[in-house]
CSV table of N, CA and C and ligand atoms in Angstrom, one decimal:
chain,number,residue,atom,x,y,z
A,1,MET,N,0.8,-1.2,0.0
A,1,MET,CA,0.0,0.0,0.0
A,1,MET,C,0.9,1.3,0.0
A,2,LEU,N,0.4,2.2,-0.8
A,2,LEU,CA,1.1,3.5,-0.9
A,2,LEU,C,2.5,3.4,-1.5
A,3,LYS,N,2.9,2.2,-2.0
A,3,LYS,CA,4.2,2.0,-2.6
A,3,LYS,C,4.4,2.9,-3.8
A,4,SER,N,3.3,3.3,-4.4
A,4,SER,CA,3.5,4.1,-5.6
A,4,SER,C,4.0,5.5,-5.3
A,5,PHE,N,4.1,5.8,-4.0
A,5,PHE,CA,4.6,7.2,-3.6
A,5,PHE,C,6.1,7.1,-3.2
A,6,LYS,N,6.6,5.9,-3.3
A,6,LYS,CA,8.0,5.7,-2.8
A,6,LYS,C,9.0,6.1,-3.8
A,7,PRO,N,9.9,7.0,-3.4
A,7,PRO,CA,11.0,7.4,-4.3
A,7,PRO,C,12.1,6.3,-4.4
A,8,THR,N,12.8,6.3,-5.5
A,8,THR,CA,13.9,5.4,-5.6
A,8,THR,C,15.1,5.8,-4.7
A,9,TRP,N,15.3,7.1,-4.7
A,9,TRP,CA,16.3,7.7,-3.8
A,9,TRP,C,15.8,8.9,-3.1
A,10,MET,N,16.4,9.2,-1.9
A,10,MET,CA,16.1,10.5,-1.2
A,10,MET,C,17.4,11.2,-1.0
A,11,VAL,N,17.6,12.3,-1.7
A,11,VAL,CA,18.8,13.1,-1.6
A,11,VAL,C,18.4,14.5,-1.2
A,12,GLU,N,19.2,15.1,-0.3
A,12,GLU,CA,18.8,16.4,0.3
A,12,GLU,C,18.5,17.5,-0.7
A,13,SER,N,19.4,17.6,-1.7
A,13,SER,CA,19.2,18.7,-2.7
A,13,SER,C,19.6,18.2,-4.1
A,14,ILE,N,19.1,18.8,-5.1
A,14,ILE,CA,19.4,18.5,-6.4
A,14,ILE,C,20.9,18.7,-6.7
A,15,TYR,N,21.5,19.7,-6.0
A,15,TYR,CA,22.9,20.1,-6.2
A,15,TYR,C,23.8,18.9,-5.8
A,16,GLN,N,23.3,18.0,-5.0
A,16,GLN,CA,24.2,16.9,-4.6
A,16,GLN,C,24.3,15.7,-5.6
A,17,ILE,N,23.5,15.9,-6.7
A,17,ILE,CA,23.5,14.8,-7.7
A,17,ILE,C,24.6,15.2,-8.7
A,18,THR,N,25.5,14.4,-8.9
A,18,THR,CA,26.7,14.7,-9.8
A,18,THR,C,26.6,13.9,-11.1
A,19,PRO,N,27.3,14.4,-12.1
A,19,PRO,CA,27.4,13.7,-13.4
A,19,PRO,C,28.0,12.3,-13.2
A,20,GLU,N,28.9,12.1,-12.3
A,20,GLU,CA,29.5,10.8,-12.0
A,20,GLU,C,28.4,9.8,-11.5
A,21,GLN,N,27.6,10.3,-10.5
A,21,GLN,CA,26.5,9.4,-10.0
A,21,GLN,C,25.6,9.0,-11.1
A,22,LEU,N,25.2,10.0,-12.0
A,22,LEU,CA,24.3,9.7,-13.0
A,22,LEU,C,24.9,8.8,-14.0
A,23,ARG,N,26.1,8.9,-14.4
A,23,ARG,CA,26.8,8.0,-15.3
A,23,ARG,C,26.8,6.6,-14.8
A,24,ASN,N,27.0,6.4,-13.5
A,24,ASN,CA,26.9,5.1,-12.8
A,24,ASN,C,25.6,4.4,-13.0
A,25,GLU,N,24.5,5.2,-13.1
A,25,GLU,CA,23.2,4.7,-13.2
A,25,GLU,C,22.7,4.7,-14.7
A,26,ASN,N,23.7,5.0,-15.6
A,26,ASN,CA,23.4,5.1,-17.0
A,26,ASN,C,22.3,6.1,-17.4
A,27,ILE,N,22.3,7.2,-16.7
A,27,ILE,CA,21.3,8.3,-16.9
A,27,ILE,C,21.9,9.3,-17.8
A,28,LYS,N,21.1,9.6,-18.9
A,28,LYS,CA,21.5,10.6,-19.9
A,28,LYS,C,20.8,12.0,-19.7
A,29,ALA,N,19.7,12.0,-19.1
A,29,ALA,CA,18.9,13.2,-18.9
A,29,ALA,C,18.2,13.2,-17.5
A,30,VAL,N,18.1,14.4,-17.0
A,30,VAL,CA,17.4,14.6,-15.7
A,30,VAL,C,16.1,15.4,-16.0
A,31,LEU,N,15.0,14.8,-15.6
A,31,LEU,CA,13.7,15.5,-15.6
A,31,LEU,C,13.6,16.2,-14.3
A,32,THR,N,13.5,17.5,-14.2
A,32,THR,CA,13.4,18.1,-12.9
A,32,THR,C,12.1,18.9,-12.8
A,33,ASP,N,11.5,18.8,-11.6
A,33,ASP,CA,10.5,19.7,-11.2
A,33,ASP,C,11.1,21.1,-11.1
A,34,LEU,N,10.2,22.1,-11.2
A,34,LEU,CA,10.8,23.5,-11.1
A,34,LEU,C,10.7,24.1,-9.7
A,35,ASP,N,9.4,24.3,-9.2
A,35,ASP,CA,9.2,25.1,-8.0
A,35,ASP,C,9.6,24.3,-6.8
A,36,ASN,N,10.5,24.9,-6.0
A,36,ASN,CA,11.1,24.3,-4.8
A,36,ASN,C,12.0,23.1,-5.0
A,37,THR,N,12.3,22.8,-6.2
A,37,THR,CA,13.3,21.7,-6.5
A,37,THR,C,14.5,22.4,-7.1
A,38,LEU,N,14.2,23.1,-8.2
A,38,LEU,CA,15.3,23.8,-8.9
A,38,LEU,C,15.5,25.2,-8.4
A,39,ILE,N,14.4,25.9,-8.2
A,39,ILE,CA,14.5,27.2,-7.7
A,39,ILE,C,13.3,27.4,-6.7
A,40,ALA,N,13.4,28.5,-5.9
A,40,ALA,CA,12.3,28.7,-4.9
A,40,ALA,C,11.0,29.0,-5.6
A,41,TRP,N,9.9,28.7,-5.0
A,41,TRP,CA,8.6,28.8,-5.7
A,41,TRP,C,8.2,30.3,-5.9
A,42,ASN,N,8.7,31.1,-5.1
A,42,ASN,CA,8.2,32.5,-5.1
A,42,ASN,C,9.2,33.5,-5.7
A,43,ASN,N,10.2,33.0,-6.4
A,43,ASN,CA,11.3,33.8,-6.9
A,43,ASN,C,11.7,33.3,-8.3
A,44,PRO,N,11.6,34.0,-9.3
A,44,PRO,CA,12.0,33.5,-10.7
A,44,PRO,C,13.5,33.5,-10.8
A,45,GLU,N,14.3,34.1,-9.9
A,45,GLU,CA,15.7,34.2,-10.0
A,45,GLU,C,16.4,32.9,-9.6
A,46,ALA,N,17.3,32.4,-10.4
A,46,ALA,CA,18.0,31.2,-10.0
A,46,ALA,C,19.2,31.6,-9.1
A,47,THR,N,19.6,30.8,-8.1
A,47,THR,CA,20.7,31.1,-7.3
A,47,THR,C,22.0,30.7,-8.0
A,48,GLU,N,23.1,31.2,-7.5
A,48,GLU,CA,24.4,30.8,-8.0
A,48,GLU,C,24.6,29.3,-8.1
A,49,GLU,N,24.1,28.6,-7.0
A,49,GLU,CA,24.2,27.2,-6.9
A,49,GLU,C,23.5,26.5,-8.0
A,50,THR,N,22.3,27.0,-8.3
A,50,THR,CA,21.5,26.4,-9.4
A,50,THR,C,22.2,26.5,-10.8
A,51,ILE,N,22.7,27.8,-11.0
A,51,ILE,CA,23.4,28.0,-12.3
A,51,ILE,C,24.7,27.2,-12.4
A,52,GLU,N,25.4,27.0,-11.3
A,52,GLU,CA,26.6,26.2,-11.4
A,52,GLU,C,26.3,24.7,-11.6
A,53,TRP,N,25.2,24.2,-11.0
A,53,TRP,CA,24.8,22.8,-11.1
A,53,TRP,C,24.4,22.6,-12.6
A,54,ILE,N,23.7,23.5,-13.2
A,54,ILE,CA,23.2,23.3,-14.5
A,54,ILE,C,24.4,23.4,-15.5
A,55,GLU,N,25.3,24.3,-15.2
A,55,GLU,CA,26.6,24.3,-16.1
A,55,GLU,C,27.3,23.0,-16.0
A,56,LEU,N,27.4,22.5,-14.8
A,56,LEU,CA,28.1,21.2,-14.6
A,56,LEU,C,27.5,20.1,-15.5
A,57,MET,N,26.2,20.1,-15.4
A,57,MET,CA,25.4,19.0,-16.2
A,57,MET,C,25.6,19.2,-17.7
A,58,LYS,N,25.6,20.5,-18.1
A,58,LYS,CA,25.8,20.8,-19.6
A,58,LYS,C,27.2,20.3,-20.0
A,59,GLU,N,28.2,20.7,-19.2
A,59,GLU,CA,29.6,20.3,-19.5
A,59,GLU,C,29.7,18.8,-19.7
A,60,ASN,N,28.9,18.0,-19.0
A,60,ASN,CA,29.0,16.6,-19.0
A,60,ASN,C,27.9,15.9,-19.9
A,61,ASN,N,27.3,16.8,-20.8
A,61,ASN,CA,26.3,16.3,-21.7
A,61,ASN,C,25.1,15.6,-21.1
A,62,ILE,N,24.8,16.1,-19.9
A,62,ILE,CA,23.5,15.6,-19.3
A,62,ILE,C,22.4,16.6,-19.5
A,63,ASN,N,21.4,16.2,-20.2
A,63,ASN,CA,20.3,17.1,-20.6
A,63,ASN,C,19.4,17.3,-19.3
A,64,VAL,N,19.2,18.5,-19.0
A,64,VAL,CA,18.3,18.8,-17.9
A,64,VAL,C,17.0,19.4,-18.4
A,65,ILE,N,15.9,18.7,-18.2
A,65,ILE,CA,14.6,19.1,-18.8
A,65,ILE,C,13.7,19.5,-17.6
A,66,ILE,N,13.1,20.7,-17.7
A,66,ILE,CA,12.1,21.0,-16.6
A,66,ILE,C,10.8,20.4,-16.9
A,67,LEU,N,10.2,19.6,-16.0
A,67,LEU,CA,8.9,19.0,-16.2
A,67,LEU,C,8.1,19.6,-15.0
A,68,SER,N,7.2,20.5,-15.4
A,68,SER,CA,6.5,21.3,-14.3
A,68,SER,C,5.0,21.3,-14.6
A,69,ASN,N,4.3,21.3,-13.5
A,69,ASN,CA,2.8,21.5,-13.5
A,69,ASN,C,2.5,22.9,-13.7
A,70,ASN,N,3.4,23.8,-13.5
A,70,ASN,CA,3.1,25.2,-13.6
A,70,ASN,C,2.8,25.6,-15.0
A,71,ARG,N,2.3,26.8,-15.2
A,71,ARG,CA,1.9,27.2,-16.6
A,71,ARG,C,3.0,27.7,-17.4
A,72,ARG,N,2.8,27.6,-18.7
A,72,ARG,CA,3.9,27.9,-19.7
A,72,ARG,C,4.6,29.2,-19.4
A,73,LYS,N,3.9,30.2,-19.1
A,73,LYS,CA,4.5,31.5,-19.0
A,73,LYS,C,5.6,31.5,-17.9
A,74,ARG,N,5.3,31.0,-16.8
A,74,ARG,CA,6.2,30.9,-15.7
A,74,ARG,C,7.4,30.0,-16.0
A,75,VAL,N,7.1,28.8,-16.5
A,75,VAL,CA,8.2,27.8,-16.8
A,75,VAL,C,9.1,28.3,-17.9
A,76,GLU,N,8.5,28.9,-18.9
A,76,GLU,CA,9.3,29.4,-20.1
A,76,GLU,C,10.2,30.5,-19.7
A,77,LYS,N,9.8,31.3,-18.8
A,77,LYS,CA,10.6,32.5,-18.3
A,77,LYS,C,11.9,31.9,-17.7
A,78,VAL,N,11.7,31.0,-16.7
A,78,VAL,CA,12.9,30.5,-16.0
A,78,VAL,C,13.7,29.6,-17.0
A,79,ALA,N,13.1,28.8,-17.8
A,79,ALA,CA,13.8,27.9,-18.7
A,79,ALA,C,14.7,28.8,-19.7
A,80,SER,N,14.1,29.9,-20.2
A,80,SER,CA,14.9,30.7,-21.1
A,80,SER,C,16.1,31.3,-20.5
A,81,ILE,N,16.0,31.7,-19.2
A,81,ILE,CA,17.1,32.3,-18.5
A,81,ILE,C,18.2,31.3,-18.3
A,82,LEU,N,17.8,30.1,-17.9
A,82,LEU,CA,18.7,29.0,-17.6
A,82,LEU,C,19.1,28.2,-18.9
A,83,GLU,N,18.5,28.5,-20.0
A,83,GLU,CA,18.8,27.8,-21.3
A,83,GLU,C,18.5,26.3,-21.1
A,84,LEU,N,17.4,26.0,-20.7
A,84,LEU,CA,17.0,24.6,-20.5
A,84,LEU,C,15.7,24.3,-21.3
A,85,GLU,N,15.6,23.0,-21.7
A,85,GLU,CA,14.4,22.5,-22.4
A,85,GLU,C,13.3,22.4,-21.3
A,86,PHE,N,12.1,22.4,-21.7
A,86,PHE,CA,11.0,22.3,-20.7
A,86,PHE,C,9.7,21.8,-21.2
A,87,VAL,N,8.9,21.2,-20.3
A,87,VAL,CA,7.6,20.7,-20.6
A,87,VAL,C,6.7,21.3,-19.5
A,88,PRO,N,5.9,22.3,-19.9
A,88,PRO,CA,5.0,22.9,-18.9
A,88,PRO,C,3.6,22.2,-18.8
A,89,ASN,N,2.8,22.6,-17.9
A,89,ASN,CA,1.4,22.0,-17.7
A,89,ASN,C,1.5,20.5,-17.8
A,90,ALA,N,2.4,19.9,-17.0
A,90,ALA,CA,2.8,18.5,-17.1
A,90,ALA,C,1.7,17.6,-16.5
A,91,LEU,N,0.8,18.1,-15.7
A,91,LEU,CA,-0.2,17.3,-15.0
A,91,LEU,C,0.3,16.1,-14.3
A,92,LYS,N,1.5,16.3,-13.7
A,92,LYS,CA,1.9,15.2,-12.8
A,92,LYS,C,0.9,15.0,-11.7
A,93,PRO,N,0.5,13.9,-11.2
A,93,PRO,CA,1.1,12.6,-11.4
A,93,PRO,C,0.7,11.8,-12.6
A,94,PHE,N,0.0,12.4,-13.5
A,94,PHE,CA,-0.4,11.6,-14.7
A,94,PHE,C,0.9,11.4,-15.6
A,95,GLN,N,0.8,10.4,-16.5
A,95,GLN,CA,2.0,10.1,-17.3
A,95,GLN,C,2.2,11.0,-18.5
A,96,ARG,N,1.2,11.7,-18.9
A,96,ARG,CA,1.3,12.4,-20.1
A,96,ARG,C,2.5,13.3,-20.3
A,97,GLY,N,2.8,14.1,-19.3
A,97,GLY,CA,4.0,15.0,-19.4
A,97,GLY,C,5.3,14.2,-19.5
A,98,PHE,N,5.4,13.1,-18.7
A,98,PHE,CA,6.6,12.3,-18.8
A,98,PHE,C,6.8,11.7,-20.2
A,99,ASN,N,5.7,11.2,-20.7
A,99,ASN,CA,5.8,10.6,-22.1
A,99,ASN,C,6.1,11.7,-23.1
A,100,LYS,N,5.5,12.9,-22.9
A,100,LYS,CA,5.8,14.0,-23.8
A,100,LYS,C,7.3,14.3,-23.8
A,101,ALA,N,7.9,14.4,-22.6
A,101,ALA,CA,9.3,14.7,-22.5
A,101,ALA,C,10.2,13.6,-23.2
A,102,LEU,N,9.8,12.3,-22.9
A,102,LEU,CA,10.6,11.2,-23.5
A,102,LEU,C,10.5,11.2,-25.0
A,103,ASN,N,9.3,11.5,-25.6
A,103,ASN,CA,9.1,11.5,-27.0
A,103,ASN,C,9.9,12.7,-27.6
A,104,GLU,N,9.7,13.9,-27.0
A,104,GLU,CA,10.2,15.1,-27.6
A,104,GLU,C,11.7,15.1,-27.6
A,105,PHE,N,12.3,14.5,-26.6
A,105,PHE,CA,13.8,14.5,-26.5
A,105,PHE,C,14.4,13.1,-26.8
A,106,ASP,N,13.6,12.2,-27.4
A,106,ASP,CA,14.1,10.9,-27.9
A,106,ASP,C,14.9,10.2,-26.8
A,107,LEU,N,14.2,10.0,-25.7
A,107,LEU,CA,14.8,9.3,-24.5
A,107,LEU,C,14.0,8.1,-24.1
A,108,THR,N,14.6,7.1,-23.5
A,108,THR,CA,13.9,6.0,-23.0
A,108,THR,C,13.7,6.1,-21.5
A,109,LYS,N,12.8,5.4,-20.9
A,109,LYS,CA,12.5,5.4,-19.5
A,109,LYS,C,13.8,5.2,-18.7
A,110,ASP,N,14.6,4.3,-19.2
A,110,ASP,CA,15.8,3.9,-18.4
A,110,ASP,C,16.9,4.9,-18.4
A,111,GLU,N,16.8,5.9,-19.4
A,111,GLU,CA,17.8,6.9,-19.5
A,111,GLU,C,17.6,8.1,-18.7
A,112,VAL,N,16.4,8.2,-18.1
A,112,VAL,CA,16.1,9.4,-17.3
A,112,VAL,C,15.8,9.2,-15.9
A,113,LEU,N,15.9,10.3,-15.1
A,113,LEU,CA,15.6,10.2,-13.7
A,113,LEU,C,14.7,11.4,-13.4
A,114,MET,N,13.7,11.3,-12.6
A,114,MET,CA,12.9,12.4,-12.2
A,114,MET,C,13.3,12.9,-10.8
A,115,VAL,N,13.5,14.2,-10.7
A,115,VAL,CA,13.9,14.8,-9.4
A,115,VAL,C,12.8,15.8,-9.0
A,116,GLY,N,12.3,15.7,-7.8
A,116,GLY,CA,11.2,16.6,-7.4
A,116,GLY,C,11.1,16.6,-5.9
A,117,ASP,N,10.3,17.6,-5.4
A,117,ASP,CA,10.2,17.7,-3.9
A,117,ASP,C,8.8,17.3,-3.4
A,118,GLN,N,8.0,16.7,-4.3
A,118,GLN,CA,6.6,16.3,-3.9
A,118,GLN,C,6.3,14.9,-4.3
A,119,ILE,N,6.0,14.1,-3.3
A,119,ILE,CA,5.7,12.7,-3.6
A,119,ILE,C,4.4,12.5,-4.3
A,120,ILE,N,3.4,13.3,-4.1
A,120,ILE,CA,2.1,13.0,-4.7
A,120,ILE,C,2.0,13.5,-6.2
A,121,THR,N,3.0,14.3,-6.6
A,121,THR,CA,3.1,14.7,-8.0
A,121,THR,C,4.3,14.1,-8.7
A,122,ASP,N,5.5,14.6,-8.2
A,122,ASP,CA,6.7,14.2,-8.9
A,122,ASP,C,7.0,12.7,-8.8
A,123,ILE,N,6.9,12.2,-7.6
A,123,ILE,CA,7.4,10.8,-7.4
A,123,ILE,C,6.3,9.8,-7.8
A,124,LYS,N,5.1,10.1,-7.5
A,124,LYS,CA,4.0,9.2,-8.0
A,124,LYS,C,3.9,9.2,-9.5
A,125,GLY,N,4.1,10.4,-10.1
A,125,GLY,CA,4.1,10.5,-11.5
A,125,GLY,C,5.2,9.7,-12.2
A,126,ALA,N,6.4,9.8,-11.6
A,126,ALA,CA,7.5,9.0,-12.1
A,126,ALA,C,7.2,7.5,-12.0
A,127,ASN,N,6.7,7.1,-10.8
A,127,ASN,CA,6.4,5.6,-10.7
A,127,ASN,C,5.3,5.2,-11.7
A,128,ASN,N,4.3,6.1,-11.9
A,128,ASN,CA,3.3,5.7,-12.9
A,128,ASN,C,3.9,5.6,-14.2
A,129,ALA,N,4.9,6.4,-14.5
A,129,ALA,CA,5.5,6.3,-15.9
A,129,ALA,C,6.6,5.3,-16.0
A,130,GLY,N,6.9,4.6,-14.9
A,130,GLY,CA,8.0,3.6,-14.9
A,130,GLY,C,9.4,4.2,-14.9
A,131,ILE,N,9.5,5.4,-14.3
A,131,ILE,CA,10.8,6.1,-14.3
A,131,ILE,C,11.3,6.2,-12.8
A,132,GLU,N,12.7,6.0,-12.7
A,132,GLU,CA,13.2,6.1,-11.3
A,132,GLU,C,13.2,7.6,-10.9
A,133,SER,N,13.2,7.7,-9.5
A,133,SER,CA,13.0,9.1,-9.0
A,133,SER,C,13.9,9.4,-7.8
A,134,VAL,N,14.1,10.7,-7.7
A,134,VAL,CA,14.8,11.2,-6.5
A,134,VAL,C,14.0,12.3,-5.8
A,135,LEU,N,13.6,12.0,-4.6
A,135,LEU,CA,12.9,13.0,-3.8
A,135,LEU,C,14.0,13.9,-3.1
A,136,VAL,N,13.8,15.2,-3.3
A,136,VAL,CA,14.6,16.2,-2.6
A,136,VAL,C,13.8,17.0,-1.6
A,137,LYS,N,14.5,17.6,-0.7
A,137,LYS,CA,13.9,18.5,0.3
A,137,LYS,C,13.5,19.8,-0.4
A,138,PRO,N,12.3,20.4,-0.1
A,138,PRO,CA,11.9,21.6,-0.8
A,138,PRO,C,12.9,22.7,-0.4
A,139,ILE,N,13.2,23.6,-1.4
A,139,ILE,CA,14.1,24.7,-1.2
A,139,ILE,C,13.7,25.6,-0.1
A,140,LEU,N,12.4,26.0,-0.1
A,140,LEU,CA,11.8,26.8,0.9
A,140,LEU,C,10.8,26.0,1.8
A,141,ASP,N,10.7,26.3,3.0
A,141,ASP,CA,9.8,25.7,3.9
A,141,ASP,C,8.3,26.1,3.6
A,142,SER,N,8.2,27.3,3.1
A,142,SER,CA,6.8,27.8,2.8
A,142,SER,C,6.5,27.3,1.4
A,143,ASP,N,5.2,27.4,1.0
A,143,ASP,CA,4.7,26.9,-0.3
A,143,ASP,C,3.6,27.8,-0.8
A,144,ALA,N,3.4,27.7,-2.1
A,144,ALA,CA,2.2,28.4,-2.7
A,144,ALA,C,1.0,27.8,-2.0
A,145,TRP,N,-0.1,28.6,-2.0
A,145,TRP,CA,-1.3,28.1,-1.2
A,145,TRP,C,-1.8,26.8,-1.7
A,146,ASN,N,-1.7,26.5,-3.0
A,146,ASN,CA,-2.3,25.3,-3.6
A,146,ASN,C,-1.4,24.1,-3.3
A,147,THR,N,-0.2,24.3,-2.7
A,147,THR,CA,0.7,23.2,-2.4
A,147,THR,C,0.5,22.7,-0.9
A,148,ARG,N,0.0,23.7,-0.1
A,148,ARG,CA,0.0,23.4,1.4
A,148,ARG,C,-0.8,22.2,1.8
A,149,LEU,N,-2.0,22.0,1.1
A,149,LEU,CA,-2.8,20.8,1.4
A,149,LEU,C,-2.0,19.5,1.0
A,150,ASN,N,-1.4,19.6,-0.1
A,150,ASN,CA,-0.6,18.4,-0.6
A,150,ASN,C,0.5,18.1,0.5
A,151,ARG,N,1.1,19.1,1.0
A,151,ARG,CA,2.2,18.8,2.0
A,151,ARG,C,1.6,18.1,3.2
A,152,PHE,N,0.4,18.4,3.7
A,152,PHE,CA,-0.2,17.7,4.8
A,152,PHE,C,-0.4,16.2,4.5
A,153,VAL,N,-0.9,16.0,3.3
A,153,VAL,CA,-1.2,14.6,2.9
A,153,VAL,C,0.2,13.9,2.7
A,154,GLU,N,1.1,14.6,2.2
A,154,GLU,CA,2.5,13.9,2.0
A,154,GLU,C,3.1,13.5,3.2
A,155,LEU,N,3.0,14.4,4.3
A,155,LEU,CA,3.6,14.1,5.6
A,155,LEU,C,3.0,12.8,6.1
A,156,LYS,N,1.7,12.6,6.0
A,156,LYS,CA,1.1,11.4,6.4
A,156,LYS,C,1.6,10.2,5.7
A,157,ILE,N,1.7,10.3,4.3
A,157,ILE,CA,2.2,9.2,3.5
A,157,ILE,C,3.6,8.8,3.8
A,158,MET,N,4.5,9.9,4.0
A,158,MET,CA,5.9,9.7,4.2
A,158,MET,C,6.1,9.0,5.6
A,159,THR,N,5.3,9.4,6.6
A,159,THR,CA,5.4,8.8,7.9
A,159,THR,C,5.1,7.3,7.8
A,160,TYR,N,4.0,6.9,7.0
A,160,TYR,CA,3.7,5.5,6.8
A,160,TYR,C,4.8,4.8,6.1
A,161,LEU,N,5.3,5.4,5.0
A,161,LEU,CA,6.3,4.7,4.2
A,161,LEU,C,7.6,4.5,5.0
A,162,ILE,N,8.0,5.5,5.8
A,162,ILE,CA,9.3,5.4,6.6
A,162,ILE,C,9.2,4.3,7.7
A,163,ASN,N,8.0,4.2,8.2
A,163,ASN,CA,7.7,3.2,9.2
A,163,ASN,C,7.9,1.8,8.6
A,164,LYS,N,7.4,1.7,7.4
A,164,LYS,CA,7.4,0.4,6.7
A,164,LYS,C,8.8,0.1,6.1
A,165,ASN,N,9.5,1.1,5.8
A,165,ASN,CA,10.8,1.0,5.1
A,165,ASN,C,11.9,1.8,5.8
A,166,PRO,N,12.5,1.2,6.8
A,166,PRO,CA,13.5,2.0,7.6
A,166,PRO,C,14.7,2.4,6.8
A,167,ASP,N,14.9,1.9,5.6
A,167,ASP,CA,16.0,2.3,4.8
A,167,ASP,C,15.7,3.6,4.1
A,168,MET,N,14.5,4.1,4.2
A,168,MET,CA,14.2,5.4,3.6
A,168,MET,C,14.7,6.5,4.5
A,169,LYS,N,15.9,7.1,4.1
A,169,LYS,CA,16.5,8.1,4.8
A,169,LYS,C,17.1,9.2,3.9
A,170,TRP,N,17.2,10.4,4.3
A,170,TRP,CA,17.9,11.4,3.5
A,170,TRP,C,19.4,11.1,3.4
A,171,ARG,N,19.9,11.2,2.2
A,171,ARG,CA,21.3,10.9,1.9
A,171,ARG,C,21.9,12.1,1.2
A,172,GLY,N,23.3,12.0,1.2
A,172,GLY,CA,24.0,13.0,0.6
A,172,GLY,C,24.3,12.9,-0.9
A,173,SER,N,24.0,11.7,-1.4
A,173,SER,CA,24.2,11.4,-2.9
A,173,SER,C,23.5,10.1,-3.3
A,174,LEU,N,23.5,9.8,-4.6
A,174,LEU,CA,22.8,8.6,-5.0
A,174,LEU,C,23.7,7.4,-4.6
A,175,HIS,N,25.0,7.6,-4.3
A,175,HIS,CA,25.8,6.5,-4.0
A,175,HIS,C,25.8,6.0,-2.6
A,176,ASP,N,25.1,6.8,-1.7
A,176,ASP,CA,25.1,6.5,-0.3
A,176,ASP,C,24.4,5.2,0.0
A,177,ARG,N,23.5,4.7,-0.9
A,177,ARG,CA,22.9,3.5,-0.7
A,177,ARG,C,22.5,2.8,-2.0
A,178,GLU,N,22.2,1.5,-1.9
A,178,GLU,CA,21.7,0.8,-3.1
A,178,GLU,C,20.2,1.2,-3.3
A,179,ARG,N,19.8,1.1,-4.5
A,179,ARG,CA,18.3,1.4,-4.7
A,179,ARG,C,17.6,0.2,-4.1
A,180,THR,N,16.3,0.4,-3.7
A,180,THR,CA,15.6,-0.6,-3.0
A,180,THR,C,14.6,-1.4,-3.9
A,181,LYS,N,14.4,-0.8,-5.1
A,181,LYS,CA,13.4,-1.4,-6.0
A,181,LYS,C,14.0,-2.1,-7.1
B,201,MG,MG1,7.9,21.4,-6.5
């Protein structure tokens, strides 16, 4: 029960995921949530950390694609500043946006990883689509009004999952533990 909300990995921040870790998992592209995963939800400006991480991925030929439920205008604005590909209005946890990204960028499920801060959208969506996932801690403790109810439900689900799976712990990298699935 509730297994469809379980992430493959839990890493504190997207910045801790390195090209080397991704190569070890044969990952060619990272699908990433936008708000509170890549940047703060209430600020369109990327931090120095975000910019450096994206540069590092580009230097290593790892495609970073924003997969966001947010509207085109907001996603496009950030994506153009960061020079990233993007899929807006993704409707996570439904599979549609995931499939769109795979088709559009000619990738297979095994070649991508979904990174996000919400289990009921990002992680459940990845599991629905048969893609491995990394749950990260939200960049900000606060959320947009429409995310707050989700957080309450997520806390309940996470408490249940962690009780059932003591190996579910925050790690510093993908290498800190074996995948469980
Ligand atoms: Mg998010």
